[in-house]
mmCIF file of C-alpha atoms and ligand atoms in Angstrom:
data_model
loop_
_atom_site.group_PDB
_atom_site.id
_atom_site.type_symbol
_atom_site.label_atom_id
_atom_site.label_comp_id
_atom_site.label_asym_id
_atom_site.label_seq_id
_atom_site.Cartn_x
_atom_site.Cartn_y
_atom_site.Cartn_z
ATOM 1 C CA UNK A 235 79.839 30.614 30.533
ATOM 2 C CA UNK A 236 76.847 28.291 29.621
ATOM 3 C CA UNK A 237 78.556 27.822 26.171
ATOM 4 C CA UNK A 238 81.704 26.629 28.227
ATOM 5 C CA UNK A 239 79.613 24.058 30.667
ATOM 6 C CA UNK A 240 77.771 22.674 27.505
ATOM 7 C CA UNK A 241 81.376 21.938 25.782
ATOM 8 C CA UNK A 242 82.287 20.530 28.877
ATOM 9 C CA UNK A 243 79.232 18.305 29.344
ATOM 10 C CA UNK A 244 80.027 17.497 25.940
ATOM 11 C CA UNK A 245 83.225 16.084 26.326
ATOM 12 C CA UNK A 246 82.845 14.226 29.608
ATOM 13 C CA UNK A 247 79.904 12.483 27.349
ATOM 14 C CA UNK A 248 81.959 11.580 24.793
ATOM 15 C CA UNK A 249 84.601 10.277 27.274
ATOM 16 C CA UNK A 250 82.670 7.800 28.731
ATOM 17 C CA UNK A 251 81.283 6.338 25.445
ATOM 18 C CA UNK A 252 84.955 5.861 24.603
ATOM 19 C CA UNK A 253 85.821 4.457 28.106
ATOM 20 C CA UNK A 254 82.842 2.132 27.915
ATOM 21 C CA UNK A 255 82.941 1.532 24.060
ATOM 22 C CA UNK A 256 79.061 2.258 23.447
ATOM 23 C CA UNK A 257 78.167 4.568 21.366
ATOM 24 C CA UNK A 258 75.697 7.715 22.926
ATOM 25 C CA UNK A 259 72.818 6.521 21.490
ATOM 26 C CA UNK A 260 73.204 2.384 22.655
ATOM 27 C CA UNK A 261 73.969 3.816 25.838
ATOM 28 C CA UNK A 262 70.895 5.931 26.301
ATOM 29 C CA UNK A 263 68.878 3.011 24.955
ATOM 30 C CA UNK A 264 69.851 0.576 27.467
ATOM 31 C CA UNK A 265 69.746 2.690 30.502
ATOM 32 C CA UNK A 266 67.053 5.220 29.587
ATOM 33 C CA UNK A 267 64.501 2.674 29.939
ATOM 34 C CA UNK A 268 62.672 0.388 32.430
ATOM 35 C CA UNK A 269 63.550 -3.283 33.068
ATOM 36 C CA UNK A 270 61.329 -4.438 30.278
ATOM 37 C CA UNK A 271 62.699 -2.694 26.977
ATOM 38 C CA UNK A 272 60.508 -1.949 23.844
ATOM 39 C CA UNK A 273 60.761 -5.064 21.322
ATOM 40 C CA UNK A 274 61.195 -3.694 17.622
ATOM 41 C CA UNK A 275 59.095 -5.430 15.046
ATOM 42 C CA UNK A 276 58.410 -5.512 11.344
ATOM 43 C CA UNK A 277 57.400 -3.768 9.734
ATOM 44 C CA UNK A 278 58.153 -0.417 11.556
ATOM 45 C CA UNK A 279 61.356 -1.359 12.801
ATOM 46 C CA UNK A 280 63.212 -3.502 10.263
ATOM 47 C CA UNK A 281 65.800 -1.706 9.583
ATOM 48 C CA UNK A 282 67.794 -2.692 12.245
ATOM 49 C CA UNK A 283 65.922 -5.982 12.287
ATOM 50 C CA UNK A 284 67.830 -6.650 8.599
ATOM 51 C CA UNK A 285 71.344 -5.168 9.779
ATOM 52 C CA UNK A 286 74.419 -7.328 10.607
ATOM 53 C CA UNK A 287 75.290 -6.688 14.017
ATOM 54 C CA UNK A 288 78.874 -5.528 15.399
ATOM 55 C CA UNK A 289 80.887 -7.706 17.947
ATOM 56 C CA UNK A 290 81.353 -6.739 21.842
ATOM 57 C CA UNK A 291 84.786 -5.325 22.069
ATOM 58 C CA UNK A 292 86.847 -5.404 24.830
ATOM 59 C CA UNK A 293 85.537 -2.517 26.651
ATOM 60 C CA UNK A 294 82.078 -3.009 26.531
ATOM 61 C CA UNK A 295 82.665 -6.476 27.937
ATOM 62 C CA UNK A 296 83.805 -5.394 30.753
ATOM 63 C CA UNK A 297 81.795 -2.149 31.242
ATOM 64 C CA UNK A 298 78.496 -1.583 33.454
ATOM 65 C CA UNK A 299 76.017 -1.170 30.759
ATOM 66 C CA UNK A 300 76.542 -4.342 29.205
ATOM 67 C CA UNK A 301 75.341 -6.017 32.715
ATOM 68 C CA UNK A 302 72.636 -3.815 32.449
ATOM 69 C CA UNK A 303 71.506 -4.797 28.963
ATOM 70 C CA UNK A 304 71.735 -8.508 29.749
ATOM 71 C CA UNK A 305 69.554 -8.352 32.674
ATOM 72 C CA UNK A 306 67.459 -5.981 30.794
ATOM 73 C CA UNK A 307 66.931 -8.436 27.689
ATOM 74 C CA UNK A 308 66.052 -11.707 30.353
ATOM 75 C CA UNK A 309 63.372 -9.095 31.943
ATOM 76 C CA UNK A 310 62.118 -8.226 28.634
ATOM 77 C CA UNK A 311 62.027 -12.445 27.424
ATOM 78 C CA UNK A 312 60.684 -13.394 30.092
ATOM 79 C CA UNK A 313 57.862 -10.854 30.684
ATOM 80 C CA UNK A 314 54.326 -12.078 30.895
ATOM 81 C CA UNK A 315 53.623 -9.881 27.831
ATOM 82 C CA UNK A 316 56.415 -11.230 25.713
ATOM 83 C CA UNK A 317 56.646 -14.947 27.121
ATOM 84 C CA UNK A 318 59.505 -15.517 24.808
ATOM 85 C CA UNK A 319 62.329 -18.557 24.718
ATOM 86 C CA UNK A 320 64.897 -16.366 23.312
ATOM 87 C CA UNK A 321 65.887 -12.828 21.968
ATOM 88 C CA UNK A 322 68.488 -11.121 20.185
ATOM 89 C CA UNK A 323 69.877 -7.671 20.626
ATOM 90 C CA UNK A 324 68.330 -5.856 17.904
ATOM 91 C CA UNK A 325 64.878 -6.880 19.233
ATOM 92 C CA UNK A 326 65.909 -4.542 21.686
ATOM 93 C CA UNK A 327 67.027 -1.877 19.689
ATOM 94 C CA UNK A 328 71.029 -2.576 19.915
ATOM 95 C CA UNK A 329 73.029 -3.542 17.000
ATOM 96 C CA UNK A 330 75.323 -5.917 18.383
ATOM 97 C CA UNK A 331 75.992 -9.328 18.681
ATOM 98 C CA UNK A 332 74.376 -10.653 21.952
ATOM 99 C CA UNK A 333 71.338 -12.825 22.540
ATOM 100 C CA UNK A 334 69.711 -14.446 25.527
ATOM 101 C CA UNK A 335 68.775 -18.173 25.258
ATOM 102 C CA UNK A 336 66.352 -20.511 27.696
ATOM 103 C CA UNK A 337 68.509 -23.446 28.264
ATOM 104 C CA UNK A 338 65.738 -26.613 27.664
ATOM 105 C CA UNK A 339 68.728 -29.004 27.803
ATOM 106 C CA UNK A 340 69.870 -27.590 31.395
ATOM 107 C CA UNK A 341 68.453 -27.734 34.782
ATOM 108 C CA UNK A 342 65.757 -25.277 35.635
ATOM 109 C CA UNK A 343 65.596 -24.393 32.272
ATOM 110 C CA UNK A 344 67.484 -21.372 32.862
ATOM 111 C CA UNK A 345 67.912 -17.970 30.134
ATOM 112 C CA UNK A 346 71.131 -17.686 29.401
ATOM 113 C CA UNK A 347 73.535 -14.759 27.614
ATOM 114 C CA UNK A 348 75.535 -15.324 24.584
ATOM 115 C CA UNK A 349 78.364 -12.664 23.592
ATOM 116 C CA UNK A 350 80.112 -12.607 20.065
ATOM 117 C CA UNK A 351 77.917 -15.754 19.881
ATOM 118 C CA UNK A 352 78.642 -18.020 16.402
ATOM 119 C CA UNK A 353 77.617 -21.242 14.985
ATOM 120 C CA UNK A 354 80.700 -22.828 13.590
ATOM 121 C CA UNK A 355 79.400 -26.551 12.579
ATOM 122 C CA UNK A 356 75.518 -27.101 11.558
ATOM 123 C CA UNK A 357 75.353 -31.197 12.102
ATOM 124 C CA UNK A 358 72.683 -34.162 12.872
ATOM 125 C CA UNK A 359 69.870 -33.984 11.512
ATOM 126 C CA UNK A 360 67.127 -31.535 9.194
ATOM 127 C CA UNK A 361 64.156 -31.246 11.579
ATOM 128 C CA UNK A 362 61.198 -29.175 10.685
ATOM 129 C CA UNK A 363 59.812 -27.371 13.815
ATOM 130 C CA UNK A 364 56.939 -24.553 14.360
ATOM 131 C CA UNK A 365 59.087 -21.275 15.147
ATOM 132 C CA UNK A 366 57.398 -17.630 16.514
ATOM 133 C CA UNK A 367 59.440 -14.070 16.898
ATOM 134 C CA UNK A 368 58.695 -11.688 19.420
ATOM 135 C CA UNK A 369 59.182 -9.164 16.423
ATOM 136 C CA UNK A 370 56.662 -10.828 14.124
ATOM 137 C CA UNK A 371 53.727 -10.669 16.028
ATOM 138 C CA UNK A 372 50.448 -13.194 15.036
ATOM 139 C CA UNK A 373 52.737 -15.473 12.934
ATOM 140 C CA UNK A 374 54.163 -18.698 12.953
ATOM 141 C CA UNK A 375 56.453 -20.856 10.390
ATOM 142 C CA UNK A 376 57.681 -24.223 9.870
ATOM 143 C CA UNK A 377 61.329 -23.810 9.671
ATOM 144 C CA UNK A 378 63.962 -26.439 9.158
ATOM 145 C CA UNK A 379 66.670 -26.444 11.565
ATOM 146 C CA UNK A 380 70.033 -28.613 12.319
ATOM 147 C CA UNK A 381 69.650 -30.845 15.597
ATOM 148 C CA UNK A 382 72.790 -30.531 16.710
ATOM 149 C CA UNK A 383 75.413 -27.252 16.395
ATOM 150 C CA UNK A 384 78.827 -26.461 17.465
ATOM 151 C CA UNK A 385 78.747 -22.633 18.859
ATOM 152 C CA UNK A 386 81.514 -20.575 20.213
ATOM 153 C CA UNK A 387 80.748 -16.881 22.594
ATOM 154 C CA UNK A 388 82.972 -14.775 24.421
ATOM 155 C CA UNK A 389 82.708 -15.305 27.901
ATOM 156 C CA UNK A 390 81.791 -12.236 30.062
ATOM 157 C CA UNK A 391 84.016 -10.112 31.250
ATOM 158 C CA UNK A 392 87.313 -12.683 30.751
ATOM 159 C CA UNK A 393 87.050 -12.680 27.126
ATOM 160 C CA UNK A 394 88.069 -15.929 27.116
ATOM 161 C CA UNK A 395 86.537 -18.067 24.078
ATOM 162 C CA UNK A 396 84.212 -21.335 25.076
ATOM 163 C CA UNK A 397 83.069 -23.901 22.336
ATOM 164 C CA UNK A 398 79.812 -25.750 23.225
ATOM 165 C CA UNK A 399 77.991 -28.579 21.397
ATOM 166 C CA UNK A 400 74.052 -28.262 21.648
ATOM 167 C CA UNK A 401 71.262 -30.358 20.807
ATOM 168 C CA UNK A 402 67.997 -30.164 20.192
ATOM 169 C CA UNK A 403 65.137 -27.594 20.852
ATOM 170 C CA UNK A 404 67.817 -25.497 22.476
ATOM 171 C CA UNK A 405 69.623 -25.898 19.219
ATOM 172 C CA UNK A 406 66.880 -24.453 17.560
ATOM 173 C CA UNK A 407 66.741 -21.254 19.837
ATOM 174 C CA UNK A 408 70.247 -20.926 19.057
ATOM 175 C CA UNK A 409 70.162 -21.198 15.224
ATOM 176 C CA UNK A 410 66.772 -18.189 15.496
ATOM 177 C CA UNK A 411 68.627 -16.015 17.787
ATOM 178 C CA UNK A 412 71.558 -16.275 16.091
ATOM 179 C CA UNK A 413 70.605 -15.004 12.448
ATOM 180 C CA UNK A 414 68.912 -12.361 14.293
ATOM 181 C CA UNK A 415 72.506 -11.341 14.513
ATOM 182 C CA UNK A 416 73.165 -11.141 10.930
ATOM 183 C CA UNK A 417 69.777 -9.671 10.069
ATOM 184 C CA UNK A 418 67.899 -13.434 9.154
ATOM 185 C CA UNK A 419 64.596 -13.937 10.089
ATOM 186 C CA UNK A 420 62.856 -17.270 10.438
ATOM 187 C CA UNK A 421 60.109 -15.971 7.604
ATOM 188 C CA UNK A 422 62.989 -16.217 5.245
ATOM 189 C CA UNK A 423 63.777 -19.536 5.764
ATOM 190 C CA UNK A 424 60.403 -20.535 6.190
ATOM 191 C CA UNK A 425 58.497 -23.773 4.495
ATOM 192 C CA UNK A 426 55.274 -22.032 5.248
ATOM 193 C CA UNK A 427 53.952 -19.485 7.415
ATOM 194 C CA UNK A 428 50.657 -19.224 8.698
ATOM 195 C CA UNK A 429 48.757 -16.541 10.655
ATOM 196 C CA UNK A 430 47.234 -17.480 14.366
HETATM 197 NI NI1 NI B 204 63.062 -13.968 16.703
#
């Protein structure tokens, strides 16, 4: 009989990760924990720090946990102990392609999520700037970044595709975040790094 409710339990797990499109494990990581979610850094957790992330399918866009993991990564970025401008995903332990920006070019200054975020046109200007990750703790870089990019996301939960042009230090968030996605971090495209 137990045998028969464990099957059971089983299969009405493996039903919902296939109606929500998560797999067990993302979906106990985003809602077994608090609002604030553990930040993976190097070197314990670069692993998934240095994997490409997979897109947001159409199910997960429209299912409950990925609200949950967007409000979850702005609580986490915005936490007095992180104090961050921007985060990806796998800082958060999820291997897919979803990052949360603070919008310096808009009013407020608000964070912002990305979906299936990509940078199709680098343009303006090489600027070197001092970059930080909330996964490399006590470091900073100069890193040289494009002024101005052309980025297209998936809008959540239409689907439907919007191209934006950005500019600026918001650009910059946008071109860290982003190689987060494909496993880049800033050290590697560093000038020079220094400890602080
Ligand atoms: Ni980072």
């Amino acid at each position: 009989m137990k045998r028969i409710i464990l099957i059971i339990a089983a299969m009405a797990a493996l039903a919902a990760c296939r109606e929500s499109g998560w797999t067990k494990q993302e979906m106990a990581t985003i809602m077994d924990q608090g609002m604030v979610m553990y930040v993976t850094t190097v070197p314990g957790d670069s692993t998934i720090l240095r994997t490409k992330c997979t897109e947001i399918g159409p199910k997960e866009l429209k299912s409950e946990e990925l609200q949950t993991l967007i409000a979850k990564m702005k609580a986490t970025v915005t936490d007095p102990s992180q104090d961050g401008v921007g985060i990806a995903a796998p800082q958060v332990g999820i291997s897919r392609r979803i990052i949360v920006v603070q919008r310096f070019d808009k009013e407020g200054e608000p964070f912002e999520a990305y979906v299936n975020v990509k940078i199709d046109s680098l343009k303006g200007e090489i600027v070197r700037g001092r970059e930080g990750c909330l996964s490399i703790p006590g470091l900073r870089g100069i890193v040289p970044r494009n002024s101005i990019i052309n980025i297209s996301y998936t809008e959540v939960p239409s689907g439907t595709t919007i191209k934006e042009q950005i500019e600026g230090f918001t650009a910059v968030i946008f071109q860290h975040e982003c190689d987060h996605l494909d496993g880049i971090l800033y050290t590697d495209r560093a000038d020079s790094l220094f400890t602080y």
